């Protein structure tokens, strides 16, 4: 075990090291130099006077938010003697499974490349560059022939991999536990029970005001909403990320949500951020990647056919094409179980000095990937800010939904949590569905992989994502999935096939998220 004091000093050293290379560090230095010319700065109390100046001018708060952001994103420090791969994923069999899964994805991508005789990347001709630049804001009107392209994988392919995960330290002859015997996920990870979830999500309690609840015996909704808006405005005025994160646990008022999320994610859309986005756009204009076609195909198959999101088609292309070129995304692989794929310059296969990450951000899009971006389009209409919010949401949360790891917010743990909650609190339903060949996870998996995007009505989805940001956790996805089954339990007990069960759960667009979560968590007998 790592000594707490040692852990704290390692954390401080890491945060300092990361911030020293940031634009905030140079801005703070510049402001400190500017303050030297102010009459209130005295030589005999120079250090304290500069500190006071940075505090009163708001720079101390910006520094606090940056530190808070670092602490939220990066994992707690490992023991200094632990190898680097333990930071990515402590369990060897999980790392091995993730590596095998990545090889399958690459094989699929390479075979498509060979079949279609299309290079992974090539420079666009000058006339094509000009044409793309001219139609940048109306790429949705373009209808390229994508019939030969196919998604590299879909959620159901990923589920099959997770179902075959096994811990080799458990002998095959050992008596399986009740959970392992019934569920699809058969790895022994620690997941929370209802009492632990109640404690973690205490702000969702029945006696606490919530946005997304139409009526409450404790507090009249209008009174709560008015007061909540007032507090939200105060939080925004203070510009405090930690306060904003605590605040959104009870939901965001629609008018304040965009600013509150940006504050929590520490996104300020400075001129250098806008310039960076323009550079990414320039990279898209200059070079054509094979993954561009996968992005086009995915948007056409998903968001373009969605009643809520089809209007944002152009935004989705802009954000996702820029995302694929963003090498800053590679940084998240230091704490992700995944490893960015490598490609080699033609004729230099296997020579590491000619290796490049492909795509440049290291993320190969899959079927439904564009749905991570689509809901954000309701909140942000400036492409550079929309892009930054999505990128931060991805490197904090969404990457965990399509990589194999033992992290509590990882998809394996979410699946296990979902199955455990159902088996513990709705055993008859779980056993019935299992007996008719309709394992609940086969239905709910796609909801969780997409963080329910495309399944819930947008206002309800945003209320759900409020809580993901507020609790800095994806566990609420598994809780909601179990709550949906609980809500439809009576109908599900009457079905006799997987198709019938899927039909009962085909439309979630009328569901109200917060009442479902509250009833499941706080009205369930434990």
Coordinates of N, CA and C in Angstrom, one line a residue, residues 365-469:
X365 N -13.4 4.9 -34.5 CA -14.8 5.0 -34.2 C -15.5 3.7 -34.5
X366 N -16.6 3.4 -33.7 CA -17.4 2.2 -33.9 C -18.9 2.7 -34.1
X367 N -19.7 1.7 -34.4 CA -21.1 2.0 -34.7 C -21.8 2.7 -33.5
X368 N -22.2 3.9 -33.6 CA -22.9 4.6 -32.6 C -22.0 5.7 -31.9
X369 N -20.7 5.8 -32.3 CA -19.8 6.7 -31.7 C -20.3 8.1 -31.8
X370 N -20.9 8.5 -32.9 CA -21.3 9.9 -33.1 C -22.4 10.3 -32.1
X371 N -23.0 9.3 -31.4 CA -24.1 9.7 -30.5 C -23.5 10.2 -29.1
X372 N -22.2 10.1 -28.9 CA -21.6 10.8 -27.8 C -21.6 12.3 -28.0
X373 N -21.6 12.7 -29.2 CA -21.5 14.2 -29.5 C -22.9 14.8 -29.6
X374 N -23.8 14.0 -30.2 CA -25.1 14.6 -30.7 C -25.8 15.4 -29.6
X375 N -25.9 14.9 -28.3 CA -26.7 15.6 -27.3 C -26.0 17.0 -27.0
X376 N -24.7 17.0 -27.1 CA -24.0 18.3 -26.7 C -24.3 19.4 -27.7
X377 N -24.8 19.0 -28.9 CA -25.1 20.0 -29.9 C -26.3 20.9 -29.5
X378 N -27.1 20.4 -28.5 CA -28.2 21.2 -28.0 C -27.7 22.3 -27.1
X379 N -26.5 22.1 -26.6 CA -26.0 23.1 -25.6 C -25.0 24.1 -26.2
X380 N -24.3 23.7 -27.1 CA -23.2 24.5 -27.6 C -23.3 24.6 -29.2
X381 N -23.3 25.9 -29.6 CA -23.5 26.2 -31.0 C -22.2 26.7 -31.7
X382 N -21.2 27.0 -30.9 CA -19.9 27.4 -31.4 C -19.1 26.2 -31.6
X383 N -18.7 25.9 -32.8 CA -18.0 24.6 -33.1 C -16.8 24.4 -32.2
X384 N -15.9 25.4 -31.9 CA -14.7 25.2 -31.2 C -15.1 24.8 -29.7
X385 N -16.1 25.5 -29.1 CA -16.5 25.1 -27.8 C -17.1 23.8 -27.7
X386 N -18.0 23.5 -28.6 CA -18.6 22.2 -28.7 C -17.6 21.1 -28.8
X387 N -16.6 21.3 -29.6 CA -15.5 20.4 -29.7 C -14.7 20.1 -28.4
X388 N -14.4 21.2 -27.7 CA -13.6 21.1 -26.5 C -14.4 20.3 -25.4
X389 N -15.7 20.6 -25.3 CA -16.6 20.0 -24.4 C -16.6 18.5 -24.6
X390 N -16.9 18.1 -25.9 CA -16.9 16.7 -26.3 C -15.6 16.0 -26.0
X391 N -14.5 16.6 -26.3 CA -13.2 16.0 -26.1 C -13.0 15.7 -24.6
X392 N -13.3 16.7 -23.8 CA -13.2 16.5 -22.3 C -14.1 15.5 -21.8
X393 N -15.3 15.4 -22.3 CA -16.3 14.4 -21.9 C -15.7 13.0 -22.3
X394 N -15.1 12.9 -23.5 CA -14.6 11.7 -23.9 C -13.4 11.2 -23.0
X395 N -12.4 12.1 -22.8 CA -11.3 11.6 -22.1 C -11.5 11.4 -20.6
X396 N -12.7 12.0 -20.1 CA -13.0 11.7 -18.7 C -13.9 10.5 -18.5
X397 N -14.9 10.4 -19.5 CA -15.9 9.4 -19.3 C -16.1 8.3 -20.4
X398 N -16.4 8.8 -21.6 CA -16.9 8.0 -22.7 C -15.9 6.9 -23.1
X399 N -14.6 7.1 -23.0 CA -13.6 6.1 -23.4 C -13.8 4.8 -22.6
X400 N -14.3 5.0 -21.3 CA -14.4 3.8 -20.5 C -15.5 2.9 -21.0
X401 N -16.4 3.4 -21.8 CA -17.5 2.6 -22.3 C -17.2 1.6 -23.4
X402 N -16.0 1.8 -24.0 CA -15.6 0.9 -25.1 C -14.2 0.3 -24.9
X403 N -13.8 0.2 -23.6 CA -12.5 -0.4 -23.4 C -12.6 -1.4 -22.2
X404 N -11.9 -2.5 -22.2 CA -12.0 -3.5 -21.2 C -11.1 -3.2 -20.0
X405 N -11.7 -3.0 -18.9 CA -10.9 -2.6 -17.7 C -11.7 -3.0 -16.4
X406 N -11.0 -2.9 -15.3 CA -11.6 -3.3 -14.0 C -12.1 -2.0 -13.3
X407 N -12.0 -0.8 -13.9 CA -12.4 0.4 -13.3 C -13.9 0.4 -12.9
X408 N -14.2 1.0 -11.8 CA -15.7 1.0 -11.4 C -16.6 1.6 -12.4
X409 N -16.1 2.6 -13.2 CA -16.9 3.2 -14.3 C -16.7 2.5 -15.6
X410 N -15.8 1.5 -15.7 CA -15.6 0.8 -16.9 C -16.8 0.0 -17.3
X411 N -16.9 -0.4 -18.6 CA -18.1 -1.1 -19.1 C -18.3 -2.5 -18.4
X412 N -17.2 -3.1 -18.1 CA -17.3 -4.5 -17.5 C -17.9 -4.4 -16.1
X413 N -17.5 -3.4 -15.3 CA -18.1 -3.2 -14.0 C -19.5 -2.7 -14.1
X414 N -19.8 -1.9 -15.1 CA -21.2 -1.4 -15.2 C -22.1 -2.6 -15.6
X415 N -21.7 -3.5 -16.5 CA -22.5 -4.7 -16.8 C -22.7 -5.6 -15.6
X416 N -21.6 -5.8 -14.8 CA -21.7 -6.6 -13.6 C -22.6 -6.0 -12.6
X417 N -22.5 -4.6 -12.4 CA -23.4 -3.9 -11.5 C -24.8 -4.1 -11.9
X418 N -25.1 -3.9 -13.2 CA -26.5 -4.0 -13.7 C -27.0 -5.4 -13.4
X419 N -26.3 -6.4 -13.7 CA -26.8 -7.8 -13.5 C -26.9 -8.1 -12.1
X420 N -26.0 -7.6 -11.2 CA -26.1 -7.9 -9.8 C -27.3 -7.2 -9.2
X421 N -27.6 -6.0 -9.6 CA -28.8 -5.3 -9.1 C -30.1 -6.0 -9.4
X422 N -30.1 -6.5 -10.7 CA -31.3 -7.2 -11.1 C -31.5 -8.5 -10.4
X423 N -30.4 -9.2 -10.3 CA -30.5 -10.6 -9.7 C -30.8 -10.4 -8.2
X424 N -30.3 -9.4 -7.6 CA -30.5 -9.3 -6.1 C -32.0 -8.8 -5.8
X425 N -32.4 -7.8 -6.6 CA -33.7 -7.1 -6.3 C -34.9 -7.5 -7.1
X426 N -34.6 -8.2 -8.3 CA -35.7 -8.7 -9.1 C -35.4 -10.1 -9.6
X427 N -35.1 -11.0 -8.6 CA -34.6 -12.4 -9.0 C -35.6 -13.1 -9.9
X428 N -36.9 -13.0 -9.6 CA -37.9 -13.7 -10.5 C -37.8 -13.3 -11.9
X429 N -37.8 -11.9 -12.1 CA -37.7 -11.4 -13.4 C -36.4 -11.8 -14.1
X430 N -35.3 -11.7 -13.4 CA -34.0 -12.1 -14.0 C -34.0 -13.6 -14.4
X431 N -34.5 -14.4 -13.5 CA -34.5 -15.9 -13.8 C -35.5 -16.2 -15.0
X432 N -36.6 -15.5 -15.0 CA -37.6 -15.7 -16.1 C -37.0 -15.3 -17.5
X433 N -36.3 -14.2 -17.5 CA -35.7 -13.7 -18.8 C -34.6 -14.6 -19.2
X434 N -33.9 -15.1 -18.3 CA -32.7 -16.0 -18.6 C -33.3 -17.3 -19.1
X435 N -34.4 -17.8 -18.5 CA -34.9 -19.1 -19.0 C -35.5 -19.1 -20.4
X436 N -36.0 -17.9 -20.8 CA -36.5 -17.8 -22.2 C -35.5 -17.3 -23.2
X437 N -34.2 -17.3 -22.7 CA -33.1 -16.9 -23.7 C -33.0 -15.4 -23.9
X438 N -33.5 -14.6 -23.0 CA -33.5 -13.1 -23.1 C -32.7 -12.5 -22.0
X439 N -31.4 -12.9 -21.9 CA -30.6 -12.3 -20.8 C -30.7 -10.8 -20.8
X440 N -31.0 -10.2 -19.7 CA -31.2 -8.7 -19.7 C -30.1 -7.9 -20.2
X441 N -28.8 -8.4 -20.0 CA -27.7 -7.6 -20.5 C -27.7 -7.5 -22.0
X442 N -28.2 -8.5 -22.7 CA -28.2 -8.4 -24.2 C -29.1 -7.2 -24.6
X443 N -30.0 -6.8 -23.8 CA -30.9 -5.7 -24.2 C -30.3 -4.4 -23.7
X444 N -29.8 -4.4 -22.5 CA -29.4 -3.1 -21.9 C -28.0 -2.7 -22.3
X445 N -27.2 -3.6 -22.8 CA -25.8 -3.3 -23.1 C -25.7 -2.1 -24.0
X446 N -26.5 -2.0 -25.1 CA -26.4 -0.9 -26.0 C -26.7 0.4 -25.4
X447 N -27.6 0.4 -24.4 CA -28.0 1.6 -23.7 C -26.8 2.2 -23.0
X448 N -26.1 1.3 -22.3 CA -25.0 1.7 -21.4 C -23.8 2.1 -22.3
X449 N -23.5 1.4 -23.4 CA -22.3 1.7 -24.2 C -22.5 3.1 -24.8
X450 N -23.7 3.5 -25.1 CA -24.0 4.9 -25.6 C -24.3 5.9 -24.6
X451 N -24.2 5.5 -23.3 CA -24.6 6.4 -22.2 C -26.1 6.9 -22.4
X452 N -26.9 6.0 -23.0 CA -28.3 6.2 -23.2 C -28.6 7.2 -24.3
X453 N -27.6 7.7 -25.0 CA -27.8 8.7 -26.1 C -28.5 8.0 -27.2
X454 N -29.6 8.6 -27.7 CA -30.4 8.0 -28.8 C -31.5 7.1 -28.3
X455 N -31.6 6.9 -27.0 CA -32.6 6.1 -26.4 C -33.6 6.9 -25.6
X456 N -33.1 7.8 -24.8 CA -33.9 8.7 -23.9 C -34.3 9.9 -24.7
X457 N -35.4 10.6 -24.3 CA -35.6 11.9 -24.8 C -34.5 12.9 -24.4
X458 N -34.2 13.8 -25.2 CA -33.0 14.7 -24.9 C -33.0 15.4 -23.6
X459 N -34.2 15.9 -23.2 CA -34.2 16.6 -21.9 C -33.9 15.6 -20.8
X460 N -34.4 14.4 -20.9 CA -34.1 13.4 -19.9 C -32.6 12.9 -19.9
X461 N -32.1 12.8 -21.1 CA -30.7 12.4 -21.2 C -29.8 13.4 -20.6
X462 N -30.0 14.7 -20.8 CA -29.2 15.8 -20.2 C -29.3 15.8 -18.7
X463 N -30.5 15.5 -18.2 CA -30.6 15.3 -16.7 C -29.8 14.2 -16.2
X464 N -29.7 13.1 -17.0 CA -28.8 11.9 -16.6 C -27.4 12.3 -16.7
X465 N -27.0 13.0 -17.7 CA -25.6 13.4 -17.9 C -25.2 14.5 -16.9
X466 N -26.1 15.3 -16.4 CA -25.9 16.2 -15.2 C -25.2 15.4 -14.1
X467 N -25.9 14.2 -13.8 CA -25.4 13.4 -12.7 C -24.1 12.7 -12.9
X468 N -23.9 12.3 -14.2 CA -22.6 11.7 -14.5 C -21.5 12.8 -14.2
X469 N -21.7 14.0 -14.6 CA -20.7 15.1 -14.3 C -20.7 15.4 -12.8

